[in-house]
XYZ file of C-alpha atoms in Angstrom:
505
model
C 83.077 85.002 67.504
C 80.178 86.264 64.862
C 81.193 88.055 62.106
C 79.210 91.076 63.372
C 81.228 91.650 66.186
C 83.354 94.740 65.696
C 87.085 94.658 65.632
C 88.545 98.338 66.763
C 91.910 99.776 67.071
C 93.824 99.753 70.268
C 93.321 103.573 70.795
C 89.383 103.524 70.384
C 89.251 100.723 72.988
C 91.481 102.445 75.424
C 89.151 105.701 75.128
C 86.094 103.465 75.648
C 87.472 101.671 78.810
C 88.644 105.130 80.019
C 85.167 106.670 79.943
C 83.553 107.826 83.039
C 80.303 106.221 82.233
C 80.395 102.428 82.730
C 77.405 101.936 80.593
C 79.208 103.362 77.560
C 82.279 100.914 77.899
C 80.793 97.769 76.172
C 82.977 94.782 75.099
C 85.853 95.549 72.631
C 87.907 93.483 70.424
C 91.488 94.150 69.241
C 93.380 92.103 66.519
C 96.567 91.215 68.264
C 99.621 89.183 67.652
C 99.876 85.687 69.096
C 103.299 85.302 70.735
C 103.184 81.495 70.280
C 102.438 80.920 66.671
C 103.033 84.593 65.443
C 99.578 84.905 63.668
C 96.858 87.670 64.646
C 94.461 86.720 67.263
C 91.751 88.458 69.309
C 91.913 90.448 72.446
C 88.903 91.384 74.447
C 88.612 94.172 76.830
C 85.967 95.082 79.318
C 85.798 97.780 81.933
C 83.587 96.461 84.756
C 83.452 96.781 88.331
C 83.866 93.672 90.902
C 80.818 93.951 93.487
C 82.225 95.581 96.768
C 85.753 96.111 95.189
C 87.067 98.269 92.510
C 86.665 99.109 88.757
C 88.768 96.824 86.822
C 89.674 96.209 83.094
C 89.444 92.695 82.157
C 91.365 91.461 78.874
C 91.224 88.012 77.533
C 93.416 86.859 74.629
C 92.446 83.926 72.129
C 94.363 82.931 69.112
C 92.244 80.879 66.489
C 95.086 79.312 64.990
C 97.216 77.734 67.725
C 94.299 78.035 70.231
C 96.435 79.864 72.768
C 94.475 81.489 75.637
C 95.475 83.812 78.445
C 93.572 86.650 80.620
C 94.630 89.718 82.568
C 93.315 92.093 84.950
C 94.406 95.634 85.590
C 92.766 98.293 87.815
C 91.314 101.228 86.344
C 90.929 103.329 89.882
C 93.702 105.152 91.746
C 96.437 103.333 93.977
C 95.543 103.013 97.537
C 96.978 105.444 100.261
C 98.657 102.323 101.765
C 100.040 98.824 100.661
C 98.375 95.690 102.136
C 99.305 92.194 103.234
C 97.057 89.266 103.159
C 97.955 86.095 105.036
C 95.863 83.024 104.502
C 96.477 79.705 106.456
C 95.055 76.931 104.439
C 94.905 73.721 106.515
C 95.192 70.144 104.475
C 92.198 68.710 103.113
C 90.224 71.816 103.137
C 89.337 71.933 99.160
C 86.690 75.189 99.818
C 89.839 77.289 101.125
C 91.612 76.586 97.525
C 88.491 78.026 95.840
C 88.654 81.457 97.328
C 88.856 84.041 94.761
C 92.003 86.041 94.673
C 92.649 89.225 93.007
C 96.374 90.009 92.462
C 97.664 93.320 90.927
C 100.631 93.997 88.821
C 102.533 95.098 91.570
C 101.726 92.206 94.191
C 103.940 89.327 95.326
C 102.867 85.877 96.530
C 104.919 83.606 98.925
C 104.570 80.275 100.677
C 107.044 80.425 103.471
C 107.039 76.790 104.153
C 108.261 76.004 100.910
C 110.383 79.019 100.741
C 108.660 80.163 97.393
C 108.003 83.384 96.108
C 106.151 84.383 92.843
C 107.825 87.855 92.060
C 106.023 90.781 90.850
C 106.990 90.364 87.369
C 106.341 86.787 87.189
C 102.500 86.927 87.051
C 100.791 90.044 86.035
C 97.530 91.242 87.135
C 95.033 88.186 87.579
C 91.585 87.395 88.941
C 91.863 83.701 89.672
C 91.558 81.299 92.851
C 94.113 80.281 95.431
C 94.405 76.893 93.323
C 94.435 78.630 89.766
C 97.343 80.966 90.802
C 99.389 77.722 92.164
C 98.894 75.570 89.186
C 99.592 78.438 86.915
C 103.113 78.663 88.854
C 103.350 74.933 88.423
C 102.662 75.260 84.513
C 105.320 78.143 84.192
C 107.948 76.307 86.164
C 107.377 73.038 83.888
C 107.714 74.973 80.916
C 111.517 74.602 80.112
C 112.085 71.231 82.236
C 112.655 69.256 79.170
C 115.624 71.589 78.158
C 116.888 71.689 81.767
C 117.213 68.019 81.957
C 119.727 68.004 78.793
C 121.630 71.058 80.061
C 121.537 70.579 83.828
C 119.945 67.294 85.038
C 120.809 67.987 88.775
C 118.723 71.265 88.598
C 115.915 69.753 86.758
C 115.744 66.920 89.124
C 115.681 69.409 92.143
C 112.938 71.168 90.316
C 110.991 68.027 89.755
C 111.020 67.459 93.723
C 109.925 71.021 94.449
C 106.980 71.145 91.826
C 105.858 67.809 93.827
C 105.513 69.750 96.921
C 103.897 72.788 95.107
C 101.092 70.530 93.434
C 100.528 68.920 96.877
C 99.808 72.506 98.092
C 97.586 73.280 94.943
C 95.351 69.943 95.626
C 95.223 70.519 99.355
C 97.113 67.550 100.546
C 99.352 69.843 102.807
C 98.860 72.815 105.018
C 100.493 75.794 103.987
C 100.286 79.687 104.213
C 99.535 81.949 101.241
C 100.909 85.502 101.490
C 99.884 88.289 99.125
C 101.836 91.479 99.661
C 100.965 94.441 97.401
C 102.435 97.891 97.956
C 99.588 99.265 95.593
C 96.837 98.040 97.943
C 94.895 96.996 95.020
C 94.981 93.041 95.895
C 92.404 91.136 97.483
C 91.602 87.576 98.936
C 87.898 86.798 99.400
C 86.357 86.424 102.805
C 83.403 84.092 102.756
C 82.476 85.237 106.446
C 82.569 88.950 105.855
C 81.701 91.346 107.402
C 82.605 89.285 110.299
C 86.383 88.350 110.885
C 87.993 85.126 109.216
C 90.174 83.222 111.586
C 92.320 82.071 108.762
C 92.827 85.381 107.108
C 94.998 88.355 108.194
C 95.168 91.555 106.877
C 97.728 94.355 107.716
C 98.001 97.850 106.201
C 101.535 99.447 106.015
C 103.178 102.551 104.879
C 105.233 102.063 101.656
C 109.021 102.255 101.611
C 110.909 104.807 99.193
C 111.645 102.105 97.006
C 108.175 100.887 96.662
C 107.007 104.325 96.263
C 109.341 104.763 93.201
C 108.420 101.486 91.885
C 104.833 102.478 91.640
C 105.859 105.636 89.652
C 105.419 108.207 92.947
C 108.143 110.996 93.471
C 110.356 109.979 96.231
C 113.110 112.055 98.243
C 116.734 111.553 97.806
C 119.118 111.409 100.588
C 119.897 115.275 100.257
C 115.985 115.987 100.765
C 115.293 117.142 97.282
C 112.107 115.758 95.758
C 112.835 113.573 92.580
C 110.297 113.827 89.756
C 110.632 112.410 86.362
C 110.531 115.659 84.310
C 110.087 113.755 81.053
C 106.812 112.322 82.337
C 105.170 115.353 83.632
C 104.100 118.769 81.749
C 106.253 121.735 82.678
C 103.660 123.402 84.864
C 103.460 120.378 86.990
C 107.306 120.135 87.679
C 107.281 123.111 89.903
C 108.021 122.324 93.565
C 108.106 125.249 96.268
C 111.211 126.017 97.412
C 111.747 125.475 101.043
C 109.329 125.840 104.048
C 107.582 128.890 104.938
C 105.711 130.253 107.839
C 102.617 132.646 107.700
C 100.352 133.971 110.133
C 96.745 132.177 109.928
C 95.180 135.140 108.945
C 97.270 135.744 105.861
C 96.803 132.161 104.395
C 94.259 132.331 101.773
C 94.792 136.083 100.928
C 96.741 135.223 98.058
C 95.079 132.883 95.361
C 97.884 130.297 95.018
C 98.039 129.863 99.017
C 94.450 128.890 99.838
C 93.606 128.348 103.267
C 92.772 124.776 104.844
C 89.339 125.377 104.930
C 89.410 126.367 101.118
C 91.468 123.296 100.291
C 88.725 120.830 102.214
C 85.199 120.628 102.678
C 83.327 123.013 105.032
C 82.445 120.219 107.631
C 85.948 119.325 108.085
C 87.170 122.995 108.639
C 84.361 123.722 111.040
C 85.126 120.380 113.282
C 88.740 121.544 113.364
C 88.308 125.134 114.057
C 85.733 124.837 116.650
C 88.323 123.904 119.344
C 91.084 126.533 118.560
C 92.008 128.411 115.581
C 95.739 127.896 114.883
C 97.974 130.557 115.573
C 100.499 129.719 112.827
C 100.218 127.556 109.499
C 103.339 125.954 108.033
C 103.661 125.521 104.289
C 106.174 123.113 102.774
C 106.673 121.216 99.318
C 105.232 117.791 98.888
C 104.060 115.509 96.068
C 100.700 114.908 94.820
C 99.522 111.262 95.646
C 97.404 111.063 92.640
C 99.635 112.499 89.644
C 103.190 112.896 91.496
C 102.982 116.601 90.389
C 104.605 118.935 92.864
C 102.135 120.424 95.426
C 102.060 122.126 98.601
C 100.805 120.695 101.977
C 99.697 122.958 104.854
C 100.162 121.889 108.704
C 99.133 123.268 111.911
C 99.274 122.423 115.455
C 96.381 122.801 117.819
C 95.087 121.516 121.231
C 91.908 119.953 121.614
C 90.216 120.051 125.155
C 89.914 117.209 127.031
C 92.323 115.352 124.599
C 95.826 116.315 123.446
C 97.782 118.198 120.877
C 97.033 117.336 117.276
C 98.808 117.975 114.306
C 96.511 118.695 111.057
C 97.965 118.363 107.499
C 96.104 119.253 104.389
C 97.263 119.068 100.480
C 95.731 120.310 97.331
C 97.000 119.687 94.033
C 96.490 122.438 91.394
C 97.371 120.046 88.658
C 94.753 117.453 88.960
C 92.712 118.952 91.749
C 93.211 116.125 94.077
C 92.916 116.863 97.782
C 93.922 115.107 100.990
C 93.621 115.986 104.782
C 95.242 114.017 107.690
C 95.354 114.156 111.605
C 98.241 112.940 113.640
C 98.286 113.006 117.396
C 101.323 114.838 118.876
C 103.327 114.383 122.047
C 104.954 111.179 123.260
C 103.705 107.779 123.306
C 101.441 107.293 126.239
C 102.324 104.355 128.817
C 98.728 102.882 128.617
C 96.037 102.291 125.691
C 92.489 103.919 125.763
C 89.252 102.261 125.130
C 86.161 104.641 124.280
C 82.934 103.251 124.755
C 79.819 105.593 123.478
C 76.141 104.719 123.845
C 74.277 106.209 121.070
C 70.534 106.748 122.104
C 69.343 109.283 119.528
C 70.115 111.156 116.278
C 72.020 114.033 118.394
C 74.652 111.474 119.318
C 75.225 110.862 115.795
C 76.832 114.262 115.537
C 79.457 114.006 118.294
C 82.911 114.655 116.821
C 85.181 111.661 116.499
C 88.930 111.538 115.880
C 90.183 107.835 114.968
C 93.876 107.315 114.737
C 95.494 105.012 112.297
C 96.043 102.451 115.311
C 92.453 102.228 116.635
C 89.984 99.473 115.899
C 86.190 100.002 115.718
C 83.579 97.793 117.431
C 79.713 97.587 117.152
C 78.694 94.932 119.272
C 75.094 94.968 118.205
C 76.336 93.646 114.826
C 78.997 91.462 115.750
C 81.258 94.081 113.633
C 84.835 94.653 114.422
C 87.359 96.455 112.175
C 90.947 95.759 112.790
C 93.406 98.507 113.488
C 94.498 100.456 110.339
C 91.420 99.476 108.302
C 89.795 102.864 107.826
C 93.221 105.099 108.524
C 92.949 108.083 110.654
C 89.707 109.911 110.320
C 88.450 113.373 111.390
C 84.619 112.868 111.370
C 81.302 112.233 113.306
C 79.802 109.074 114.625
C 77.525 109.297 111.739
C 80.279 109.904 109.291
C 82.316 107.043 110.675
C 79.312 104.322 110.068
C 79.071 105.815 106.537
C 82.641 105.245 106.116
C 82.414 101.548 107.395
C 79.524 100.967 104.699
C 81.430 102.456 101.847
C 84.816 100.552 103.118
C 82.922 97.188 103.180
C 81.354 97.778 99.629
C 84.869 98.648 98.439
C 87.064 95.979 100.303
C 84.748 92.825 100.643
C 84.504 91.675 97.008
C 82.278 89.153 95.386
C 79.339 90.229 97.581
C 76.831 89.906 94.885
C 76.469 88.850 91.237
C 74.913 85.817 89.468
C 76.930 83.230 90.800
C 76.611 84.374 94.448
C 74.755 81.717 96.798
C 71.353 82.822 98.217
C 72.289 82.605 101.597
C 75.378 84.753 101.109
C 73.294 87.315 99.338
C 70.538 87.504 101.954
C 73.247 87.634 104.659
C 74.797 90.741 103.179
C 71.361 92.260 102.587
C 70.465 91.649 106.063
C 73.795 93.176 107.423
C 73.092 96.575 105.159
C 69.642 96.803 106.835
C 71.122 96.353 110.164
C 73.814 99.148 109.255
C 70.777 101.635 108.190
C 69.058 101.063 111.444
C 72.275 102.340 113.312
C 72.102 105.405 111.383
C 68.374 105.755 112.035
C 68.978 105.092 115.574
C 65.849 102.754 115.698
C 67.391 101.269 118.871
C 70.456 102.262 121.365
C 73.599 100.744 120.254
C 77.134 100.839 121.240
C 80.525 102.217 119.609
C 83.755 101.035 120.778
C 86.999 102.623 119.775
C 90.160 100.793 121.032
C 93.343 102.509 120.433
C 96.491 101.210 121.877
C 98.300 104.508 121.540
C 95.324 106.635 123.282
C 95.123 108.735 120.366
C 91.596 108.687 119.528
C 88.777 110.850 120.667
C 85.045 111.361 120.753
C 83.749 114.567 121.998
C 81.311 115.205 124.904
C 77.880 116.511 124.578
C 78.040 118.357 128.082
C 80.472 121.207 128.830
C 82.122 119.232 131.535
C 83.193 115.724 130.107
C 82.521 114.058 133.607
C 78.892 114.821 133.292
C 78.243 112.846 130.032
C 77.299 109.501 131.260
C 76.850 107.808 127.717
C 80.712 108.334 127.201
C 83.138 106.241 129.115
C 87.078 106.250 128.738
C 88.765 103.442 130.131
C 92.743 103.020 130.138
C 94.504 99.634 130.186
C 97.876 98.323 130.031
C 99.263 97.314 126.451
C 99.803 93.272 125.909
C 103.081 92.319 124.783
C 101.640 91.470 121.451
C 100.001 95.094 121.196
C 103.398 96.494 121.947
C 104.927 94.295 119.274
C 102.501 95.281 116.496
C 103.156 98.888 117.507
C 107.108 98.736 117.204
C 107.572 99.497 120.871
C 109.103 96.469 122.105
C 112.150 97.026 120.050
C 112.618 100.828 120.822
C 116.344 101.167 121.919
C 117.301 104.720 123.271
C 120.443 103.560 124.739
C 122.567 105.436 122.303
C 120.600 108.573 122.529
C 120.767 108.171 126.162
C 124.590 107.990 126.174
C 124.808 110.909 123.768
C 122.502 113.082 126.104
C 124.474 112.034 129.299
C 127.860 112.805 127.597
C 126.455 116.125 126.355
C 125.311 116.919 129.893
C 128.542 116.144 131.613
C 130.383 118.145 129.089
C 128.101 121.080 129.687
C 128.605 120.743 133.667
C 132.232 120.593 133.220
C 132.307 123.677 131.241
C 130.056 125.616 133.608
C 132.507 124.544 136.581
C 135.462 125.630 134.687
C 134.167 128.800 133.900
C 132.725 129.418 137.420
C 136.649 128.609 138.665
C-alpha cells in the first residue's frame, strides 16, 4: 500500500458504497482491528458488479503485522422473490469442475450428501470462490483446533481426521460427490460454463420460502393467530401501520380516495391495459400484507376475472407507500387439470410480438431456433407479451449467468455470448420466422390469438398431454392424500341425510 492511499472512516466508506452511481464508488480503505494479533490492519471495500449477476460489495482485510488475510462478499441489491437451490454433480478426476466459480451469500448453506456434511449459514460468510476453494476452506477451519481436540478428546479427533481425509479427496477430485448450495435469499450462484444452454451436471430449483426462512431474512411473518408480526423497533412509526381486516369495494370506488389507489394506478399502464382488455373486475378485495422490500405494512388488491379461451385467474397487485415498491402477480384459479398443455406459437412478423402471454410459475420456455430452454420457475409468473417475454429472458440471462465477460474470460466464451445476444436481437427484429413453445404441466399458461375465433389462428397450436410421474412428483401431485377430507365429507353427507329423513318422518 502506498502512503498516498487514503484511509477513511467506516461511515464515509459506507456512504460511498451505497451511492447510486457506481463510478463514484472507488476503492476505500478502513483501519480495522486484526482478530489474530490485536494490531490494526487495513480493510478495503469496493462496490462492483459481477457481469451478468448482481451488485456486490467486496471486502478484503490484510494485517501487516501477522500477515492475516481474509475476504468477504456482501450483496448490495435486493433479496430475490424466491429461494434457490443449486445441485452440482462432480465426477471423480474432473479438475475443471472444481474450478467453477461459486458465489455464496450470508444466508446460504452448503451440503455434500455423500459425506453427510453440511456447512451451515453461520460457518462461512458471503464468499466469492470456487468449489475447490470452499472445500479447502472448510478443511482448514475444521483442522484449526485439532491439536487441542487430540489432548482433550482423542477419539473425536481421530474420527475427524478420517473425515478430513474424505473431504480432502473431494476437494482434489479423487472421488465423485454432489455439492448442494441452498440459499433462501436467492442471491447465491454456481457458474454454468455452457450458458445459455442447459448444464447436464447442474440442477437449479427455485422455491417459496418457509415462514422460518422469511423470519431469518428479516421479513415480517404471520403468527399462528393470523396477525402479522413486525419488529416495531426496526421500523419508523409511519411504517408500522397494518390495515385492519379485509375490505371489499366496488371496482369503480377504488382509486376515488388517495390512499386506495386502483390497480391501474399501482402498476404500469401496459399491465393494466393487458388485464382490463378482457373483462373489468366487478369487485376488488383489499387486504393487509407486508412489503417484500422494506417489510413495512402495505395493502394488496386482488380481483378475479375470466379470460376468454382460457380460465378464471386471480390478479394481485401491491404498492408500498413507505418505499415505493410495486409488485404484481397473476395466479390461475380453479382445479388442477388432469392434463398438461403445450403452446406453440409461430412468430412471423412484428405484429405477433404483441400477442398477450400469461406464463405461470411452472411453465418452461423453449426457442428451438436458438437451442434455448428455460426450466420451469426460471422467470416466475408473468403477464406480458411475446416481445416482453424475450426481453425478460435477455435481462434474466444478464442477471443470473455470472462471469460472462471480463478480462479473465476466454475469447471463445466471449464470442459465444456475443453471438447469442445477436441472435436474441434477431428474434426481436423478426428477421426470420421463429417458434416459441410454452410447456406447462398445470395448463395455466396462455397466448392470445390474433383472430376473433381461436381455431382460425393457424400460427397458434394448443396441445394437451398426459403428465409423467416425474412431472407429477415435481408438482407435488403424487403425494396428495384427500382420504381424510373424503371421510369428513361422507360423514357430513350421511348426517345431513339422516337429519332430513328424521325431519320428514
